[in-house]
mmCIF file of C-alpha atoms in Angstrom:
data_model
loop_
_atom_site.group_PDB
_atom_site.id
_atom_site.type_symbol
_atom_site.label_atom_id
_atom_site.label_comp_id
_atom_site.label_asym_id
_atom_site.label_seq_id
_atom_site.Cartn_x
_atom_site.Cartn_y
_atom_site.Cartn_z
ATOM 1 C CA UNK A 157 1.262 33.522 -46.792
ATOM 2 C CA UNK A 158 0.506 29.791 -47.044
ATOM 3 C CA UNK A 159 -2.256 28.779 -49.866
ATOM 4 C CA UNK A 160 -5.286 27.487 -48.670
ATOM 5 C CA UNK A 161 -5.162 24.110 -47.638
ATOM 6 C CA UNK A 162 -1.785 23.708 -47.219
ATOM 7 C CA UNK A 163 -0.265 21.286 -44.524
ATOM 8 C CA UNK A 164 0.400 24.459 -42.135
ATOM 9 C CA UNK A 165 -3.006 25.570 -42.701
ATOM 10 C CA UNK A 166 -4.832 22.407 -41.569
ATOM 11 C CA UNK A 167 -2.756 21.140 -39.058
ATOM 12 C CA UNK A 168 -4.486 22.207 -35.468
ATOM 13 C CA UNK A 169 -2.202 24.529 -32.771
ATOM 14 C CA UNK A 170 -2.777 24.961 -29.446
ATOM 15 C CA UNK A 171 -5.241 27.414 -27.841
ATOM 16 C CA UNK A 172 -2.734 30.773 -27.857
ATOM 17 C CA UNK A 173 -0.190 29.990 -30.210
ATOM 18 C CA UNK A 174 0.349 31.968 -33.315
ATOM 19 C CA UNK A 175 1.900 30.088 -35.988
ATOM 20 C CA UNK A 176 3.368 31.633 -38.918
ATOM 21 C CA UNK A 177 4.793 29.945 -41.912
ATOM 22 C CA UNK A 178 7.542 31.086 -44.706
ATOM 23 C CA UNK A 179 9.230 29.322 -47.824
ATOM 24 C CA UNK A 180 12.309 30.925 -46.580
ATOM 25 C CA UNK A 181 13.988 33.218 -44.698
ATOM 26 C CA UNK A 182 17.706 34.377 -43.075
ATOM 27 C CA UNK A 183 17.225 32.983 -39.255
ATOM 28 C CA UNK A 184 14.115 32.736 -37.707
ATOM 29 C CA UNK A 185 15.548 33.801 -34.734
ATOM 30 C CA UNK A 186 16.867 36.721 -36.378
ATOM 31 C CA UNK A 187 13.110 37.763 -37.543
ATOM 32 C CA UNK A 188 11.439 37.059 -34.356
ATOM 33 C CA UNK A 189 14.302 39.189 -32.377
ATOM 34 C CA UNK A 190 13.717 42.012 -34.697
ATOM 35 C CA UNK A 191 9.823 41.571 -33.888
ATOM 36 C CA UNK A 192 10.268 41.278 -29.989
ATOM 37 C CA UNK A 193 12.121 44.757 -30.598
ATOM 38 C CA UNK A 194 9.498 46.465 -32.706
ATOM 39 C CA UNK A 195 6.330 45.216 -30.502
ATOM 40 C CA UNK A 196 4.966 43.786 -33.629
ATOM 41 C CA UNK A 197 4.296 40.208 -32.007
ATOM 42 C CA UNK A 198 3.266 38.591 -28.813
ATOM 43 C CA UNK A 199 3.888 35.829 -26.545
ATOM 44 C CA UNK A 200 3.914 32.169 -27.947
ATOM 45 C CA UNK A 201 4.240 33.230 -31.911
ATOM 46 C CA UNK A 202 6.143 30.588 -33.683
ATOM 47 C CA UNK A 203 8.281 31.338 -37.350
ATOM 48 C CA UNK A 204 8.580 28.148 -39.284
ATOM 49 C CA UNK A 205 11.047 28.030 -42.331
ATOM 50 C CA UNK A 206 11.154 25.615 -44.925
ATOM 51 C CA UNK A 207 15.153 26.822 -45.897
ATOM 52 C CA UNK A 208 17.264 28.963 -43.634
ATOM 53 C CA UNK A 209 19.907 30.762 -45.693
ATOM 54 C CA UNK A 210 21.825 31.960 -42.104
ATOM 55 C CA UNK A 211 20.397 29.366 -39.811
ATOM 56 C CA UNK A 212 22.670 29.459 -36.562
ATOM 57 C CA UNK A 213 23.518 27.251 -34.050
ATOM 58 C CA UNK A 214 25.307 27.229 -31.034
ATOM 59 C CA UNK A 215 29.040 28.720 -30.798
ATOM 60 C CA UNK A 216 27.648 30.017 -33.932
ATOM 61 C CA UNK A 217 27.655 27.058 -35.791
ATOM 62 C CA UNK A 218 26.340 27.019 -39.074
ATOM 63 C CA UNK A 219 22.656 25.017 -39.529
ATOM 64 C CA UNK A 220 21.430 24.590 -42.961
ATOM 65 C CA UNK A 221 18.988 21.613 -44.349
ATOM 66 C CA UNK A 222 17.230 21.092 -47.644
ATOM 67 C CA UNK A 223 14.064 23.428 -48.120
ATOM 68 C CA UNK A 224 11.017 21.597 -46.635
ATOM 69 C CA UNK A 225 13.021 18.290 -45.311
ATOM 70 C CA UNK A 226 13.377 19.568 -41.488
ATOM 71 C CA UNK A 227 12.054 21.366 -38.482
ATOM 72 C CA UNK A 228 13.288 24.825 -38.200
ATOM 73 C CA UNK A 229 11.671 27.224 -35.956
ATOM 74 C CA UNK A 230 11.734 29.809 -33.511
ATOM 75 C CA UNK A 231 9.656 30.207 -30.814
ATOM 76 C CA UNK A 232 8.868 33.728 -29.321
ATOM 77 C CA UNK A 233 8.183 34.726 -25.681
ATOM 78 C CA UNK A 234 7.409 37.832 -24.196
ATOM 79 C CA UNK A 235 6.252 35.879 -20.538
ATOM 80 C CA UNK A 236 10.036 35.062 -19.243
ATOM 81 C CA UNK A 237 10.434 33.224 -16.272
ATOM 82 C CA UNK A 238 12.913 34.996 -13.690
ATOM 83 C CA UNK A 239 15.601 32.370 -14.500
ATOM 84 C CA UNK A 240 15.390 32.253 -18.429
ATOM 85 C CA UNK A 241 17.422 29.241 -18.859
ATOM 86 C CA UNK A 242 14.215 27.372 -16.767
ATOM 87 C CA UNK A 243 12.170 28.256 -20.555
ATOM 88 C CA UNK A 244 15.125 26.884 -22.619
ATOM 89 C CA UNK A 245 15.005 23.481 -20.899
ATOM 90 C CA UNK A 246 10.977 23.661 -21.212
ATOM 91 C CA UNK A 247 11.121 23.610 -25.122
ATOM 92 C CA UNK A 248 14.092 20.953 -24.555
ATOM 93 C CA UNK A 249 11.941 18.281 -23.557
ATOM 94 C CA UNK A 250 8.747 19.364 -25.817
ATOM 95 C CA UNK A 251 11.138 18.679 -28.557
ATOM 96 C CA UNK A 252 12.155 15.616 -27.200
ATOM 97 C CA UNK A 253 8.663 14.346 -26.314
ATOM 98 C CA UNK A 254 7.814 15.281 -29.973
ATOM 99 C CA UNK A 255 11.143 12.704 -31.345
ATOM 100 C CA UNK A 256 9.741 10.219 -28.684
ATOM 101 C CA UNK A 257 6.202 10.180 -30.212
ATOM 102 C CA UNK A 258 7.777 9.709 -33.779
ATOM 103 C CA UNK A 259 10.583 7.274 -32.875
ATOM 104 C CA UNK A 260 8.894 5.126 -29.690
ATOM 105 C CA UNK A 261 11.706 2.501 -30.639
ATOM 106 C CA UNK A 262 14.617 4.263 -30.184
ATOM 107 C CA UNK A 263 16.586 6.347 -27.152
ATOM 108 C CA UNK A 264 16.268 9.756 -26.941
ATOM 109 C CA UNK A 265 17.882 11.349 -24.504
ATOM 110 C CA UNK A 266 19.034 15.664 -24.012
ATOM 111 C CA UNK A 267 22.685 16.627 -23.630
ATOM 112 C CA UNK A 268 23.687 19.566 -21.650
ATOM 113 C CA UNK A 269 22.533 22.219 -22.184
ATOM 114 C CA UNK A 270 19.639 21.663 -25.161
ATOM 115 C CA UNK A 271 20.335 19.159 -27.594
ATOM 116 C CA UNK A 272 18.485 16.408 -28.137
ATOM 117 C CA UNK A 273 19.981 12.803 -28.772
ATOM 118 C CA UNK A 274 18.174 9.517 -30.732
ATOM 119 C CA UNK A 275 20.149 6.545 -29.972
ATOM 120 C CA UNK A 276 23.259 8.917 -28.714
ATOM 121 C CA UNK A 277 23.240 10.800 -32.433
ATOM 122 C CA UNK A 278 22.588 14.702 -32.601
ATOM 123 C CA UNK A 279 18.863 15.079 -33.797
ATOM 124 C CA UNK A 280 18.148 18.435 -32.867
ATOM 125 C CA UNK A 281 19.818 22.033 -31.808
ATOM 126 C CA UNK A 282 18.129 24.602 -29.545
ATOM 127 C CA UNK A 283 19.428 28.240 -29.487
ATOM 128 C CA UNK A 284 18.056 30.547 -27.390
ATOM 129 C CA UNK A 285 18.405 34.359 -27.945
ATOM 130 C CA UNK A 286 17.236 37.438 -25.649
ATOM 131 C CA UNK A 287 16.253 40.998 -26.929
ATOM 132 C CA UNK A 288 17.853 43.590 -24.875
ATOM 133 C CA UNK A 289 15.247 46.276 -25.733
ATOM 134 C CA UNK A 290 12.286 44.209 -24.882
ATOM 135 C CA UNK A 291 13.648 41.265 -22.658
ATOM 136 C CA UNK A 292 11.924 38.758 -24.777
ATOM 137 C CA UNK A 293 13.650 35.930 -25.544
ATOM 138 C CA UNK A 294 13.536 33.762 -29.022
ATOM 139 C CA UNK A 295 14.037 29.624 -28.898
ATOM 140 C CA UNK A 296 14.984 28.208 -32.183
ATOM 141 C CA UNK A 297 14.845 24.624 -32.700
ATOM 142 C CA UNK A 298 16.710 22.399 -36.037
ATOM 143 C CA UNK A 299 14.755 19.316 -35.776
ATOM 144 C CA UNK A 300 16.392 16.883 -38.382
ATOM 145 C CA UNK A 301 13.227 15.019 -39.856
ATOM 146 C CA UNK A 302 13.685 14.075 -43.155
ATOM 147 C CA UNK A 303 16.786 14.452 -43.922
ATOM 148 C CA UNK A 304 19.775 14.828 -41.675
ATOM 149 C CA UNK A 305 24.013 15.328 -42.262
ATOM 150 C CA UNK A 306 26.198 12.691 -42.072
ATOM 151 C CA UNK A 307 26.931 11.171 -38.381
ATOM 152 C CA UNK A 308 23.152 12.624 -37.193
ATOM 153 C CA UNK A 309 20.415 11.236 -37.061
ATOM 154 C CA UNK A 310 16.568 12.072 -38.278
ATOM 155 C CA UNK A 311 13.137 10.904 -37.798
ATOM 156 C CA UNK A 312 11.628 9.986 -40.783
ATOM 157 C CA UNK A 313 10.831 11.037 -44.382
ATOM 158 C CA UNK A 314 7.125 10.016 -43.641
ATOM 159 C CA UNK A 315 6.877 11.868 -40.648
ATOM 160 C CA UNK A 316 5.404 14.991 -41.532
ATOM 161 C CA UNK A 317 7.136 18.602 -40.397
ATOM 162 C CA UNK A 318 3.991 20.496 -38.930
ATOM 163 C CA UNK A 319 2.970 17.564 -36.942
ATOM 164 C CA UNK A 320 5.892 17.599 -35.232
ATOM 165 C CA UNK A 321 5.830 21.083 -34.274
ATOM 166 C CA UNK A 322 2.226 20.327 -33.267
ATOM 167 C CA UNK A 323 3.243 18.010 -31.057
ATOM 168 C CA UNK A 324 6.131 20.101 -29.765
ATOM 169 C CA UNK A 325 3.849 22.502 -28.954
ATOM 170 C CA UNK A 326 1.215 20.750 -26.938
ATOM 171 C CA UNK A 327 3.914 19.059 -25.070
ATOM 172 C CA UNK A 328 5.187 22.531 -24.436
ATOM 173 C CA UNK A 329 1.972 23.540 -22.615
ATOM 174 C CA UNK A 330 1.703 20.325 -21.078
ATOM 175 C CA UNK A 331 4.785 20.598 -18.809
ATOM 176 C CA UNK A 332 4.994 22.954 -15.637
ATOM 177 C CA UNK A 333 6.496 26.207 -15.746
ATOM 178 C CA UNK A 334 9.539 24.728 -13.235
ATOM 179 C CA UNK A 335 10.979 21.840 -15.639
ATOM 180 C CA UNK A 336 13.828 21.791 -13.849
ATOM 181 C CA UNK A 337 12.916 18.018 -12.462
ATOM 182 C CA UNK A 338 11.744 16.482 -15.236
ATOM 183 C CA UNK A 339 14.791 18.691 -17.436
ATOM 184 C CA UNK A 340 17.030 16.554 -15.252
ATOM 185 C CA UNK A 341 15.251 13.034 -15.673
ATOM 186 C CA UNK A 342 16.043 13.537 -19.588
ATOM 187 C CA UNK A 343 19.557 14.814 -19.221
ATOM 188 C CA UNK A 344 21.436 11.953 -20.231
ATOM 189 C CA UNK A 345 24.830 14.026 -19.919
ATOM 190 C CA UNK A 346 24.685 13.242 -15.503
ATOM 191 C CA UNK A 347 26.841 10.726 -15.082
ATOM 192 C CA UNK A 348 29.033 10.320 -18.000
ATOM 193 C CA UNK A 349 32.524 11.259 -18.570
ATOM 194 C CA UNK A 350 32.447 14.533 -20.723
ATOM 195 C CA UNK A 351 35.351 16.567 -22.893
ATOM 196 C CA UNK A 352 33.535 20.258 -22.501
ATOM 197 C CA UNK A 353 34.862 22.620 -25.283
ATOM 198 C CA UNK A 354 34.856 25.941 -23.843
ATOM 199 C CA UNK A 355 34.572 29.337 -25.820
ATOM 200 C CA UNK A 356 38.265 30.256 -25.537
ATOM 201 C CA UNK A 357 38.895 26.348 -27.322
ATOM 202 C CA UNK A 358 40.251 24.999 -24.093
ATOM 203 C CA UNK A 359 38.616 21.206 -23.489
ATOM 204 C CA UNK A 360 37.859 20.727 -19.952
ATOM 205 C CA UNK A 361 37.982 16.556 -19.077
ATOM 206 C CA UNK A 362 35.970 15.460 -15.892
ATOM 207 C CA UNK A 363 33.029 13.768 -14.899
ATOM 208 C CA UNK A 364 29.263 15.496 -15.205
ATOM 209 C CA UNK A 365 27.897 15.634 -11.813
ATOM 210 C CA UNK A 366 25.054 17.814 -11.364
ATOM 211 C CA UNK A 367 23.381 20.726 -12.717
ATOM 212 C CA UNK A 368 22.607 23.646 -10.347
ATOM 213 C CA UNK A 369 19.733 25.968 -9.931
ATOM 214 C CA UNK A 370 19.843 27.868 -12.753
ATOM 215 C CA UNK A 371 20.880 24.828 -15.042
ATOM 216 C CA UNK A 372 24.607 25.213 -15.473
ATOM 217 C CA UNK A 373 26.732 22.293 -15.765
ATOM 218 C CA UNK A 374 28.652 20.364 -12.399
ATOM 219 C CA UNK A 375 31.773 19.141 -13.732
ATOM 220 C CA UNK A 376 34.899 17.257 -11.428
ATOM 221 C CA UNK A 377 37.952 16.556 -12.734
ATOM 222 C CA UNK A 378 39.864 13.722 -11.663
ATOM 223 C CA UNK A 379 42.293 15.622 -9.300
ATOM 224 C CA UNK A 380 38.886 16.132 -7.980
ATOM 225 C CA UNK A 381 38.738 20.251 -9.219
ATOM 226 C CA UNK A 382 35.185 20.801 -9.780
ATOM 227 C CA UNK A 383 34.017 23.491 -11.606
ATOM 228 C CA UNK A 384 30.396 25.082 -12.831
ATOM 229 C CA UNK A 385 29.590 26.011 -16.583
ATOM 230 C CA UNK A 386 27.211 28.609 -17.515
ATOM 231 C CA UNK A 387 28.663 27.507 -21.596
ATOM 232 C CA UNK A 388 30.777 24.730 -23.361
ATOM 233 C CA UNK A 389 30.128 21.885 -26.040
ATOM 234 C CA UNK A 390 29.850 19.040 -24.780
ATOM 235 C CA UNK A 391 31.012 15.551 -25.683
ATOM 236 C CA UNK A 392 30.126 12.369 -24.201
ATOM 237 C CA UNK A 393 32.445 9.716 -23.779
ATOM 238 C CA UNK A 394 32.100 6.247 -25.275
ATOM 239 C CA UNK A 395 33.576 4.648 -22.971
ATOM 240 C CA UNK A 396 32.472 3.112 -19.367
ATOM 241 C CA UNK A 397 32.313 6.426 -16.721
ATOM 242 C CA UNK A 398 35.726 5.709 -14.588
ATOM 243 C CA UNK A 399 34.746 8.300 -12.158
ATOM 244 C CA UNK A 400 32.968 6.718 -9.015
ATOM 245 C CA UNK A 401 30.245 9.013 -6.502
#
């Protein structure tokens, strides 16, 4: 329980959001799974951490920060749209409309399926999670704000942590419940050359040429194979696309 006064006390949610606020914790998305289960929460709740001691990422990638420096929180929804991933890519670009608003001079960009990019660096991680029992689903989001691990990038260390979820937030409510438009206007992955790690460590090379209904990834190789990705890391190529449409 937050003292009074404190910056997550005075900071000012949205209309049906329920924000709750710990020092620290395993995995918010751990907690708020556990809570979906037991019926102990409702739709739009939000678990902020200031230190995650088993903070997970995708392909179960390890996310840590120092204790108050970053965003980390998990979102909770019991409302799920038909197509789930359509909700992932919502809180995509709320959390990079909320970089935008702190950086307006630099690029931000997403890259399939949820992270979010400043300038082409990794700024933030989305996992989402789905409770068999109840069918709700938990969004966690590592926003690096204050601090951030070598070859990332962060926001600020003026730029203050509940703000940003604040603005995360609105943004959230702000966008349609069909993002899948606007998900694709942001997805700076289109396009590009991409090395796609896959979960049985094979890298698949080709060209990223679409995303499909339900948001999986297009890819072509060059003997002009093409296949569709429901998973995979992705990896943008530095180099000029050498793939033609």
């Amino acid at each position: 329980m937050d003292a009074p006064g404190s910056i997550w006390q005075v900071e000012t949610w949205p209309p049906g959001w329920t924000v709750r606020h710990v020092v620290e914790t395993g995995s918010t998305n751990t907690d708020l799974l556990a809570a979906l289960e037991a019926g102990t929460i409702g739709d739009r709740t939000a678990l902020v951490a200031d230190h995650q001691t088993a903070g997970r990422g995708r392909l179960d990638r390890v996310w840590d920060a120092p204790s108050g420096a970053n965003l980390l929180v998990s979102l909770a929804f019991t409302n799920v749209p038909e197509i789930p991933s359509l909700l992932t890519q919502r809180v995509g670009i709320a959390t990079l409309e909320a970089c935008r608003a702190s950086r307006p001079d630099a690029e931000v960009s997403l890259k399939w399926p949820n992270d979010v990019l400043l300038d082409d660096a990794k700024i933030a991680g989305i996992l989402a999670q789905r409770s068999a029992a109840s069918g709700g689903v938990a969004v966690g989001v590592g926003l690096n704000v204050g601090w951030a691990p070598v070859g990332a990038a962060r926001l600020n260390s003026s730029v203050s942590v509940p703000t940003v979820l604040s603005t995360l937030l609105h943004t959230f409510d702000a966008l349609p419940a069909d993002c899948s438009e606007p998900y694709r206007a942001c997805l700076g992955t289109l396009g590009r050359d991409v090395d796609v790690e896959l979960p049985d460590g094979s890298i698949l090379r080709g060209h990223a040429i679409d995303i499909d209904g339900t948001g999986r990834l297009v890819v072509r190789e060059v003997d002009g194979t093409v296949h569709v990705l429901d998973v995979g890391d992705v990896v943008h190529a530095r180099h000029a696309p050498s793939h033609t449409e």
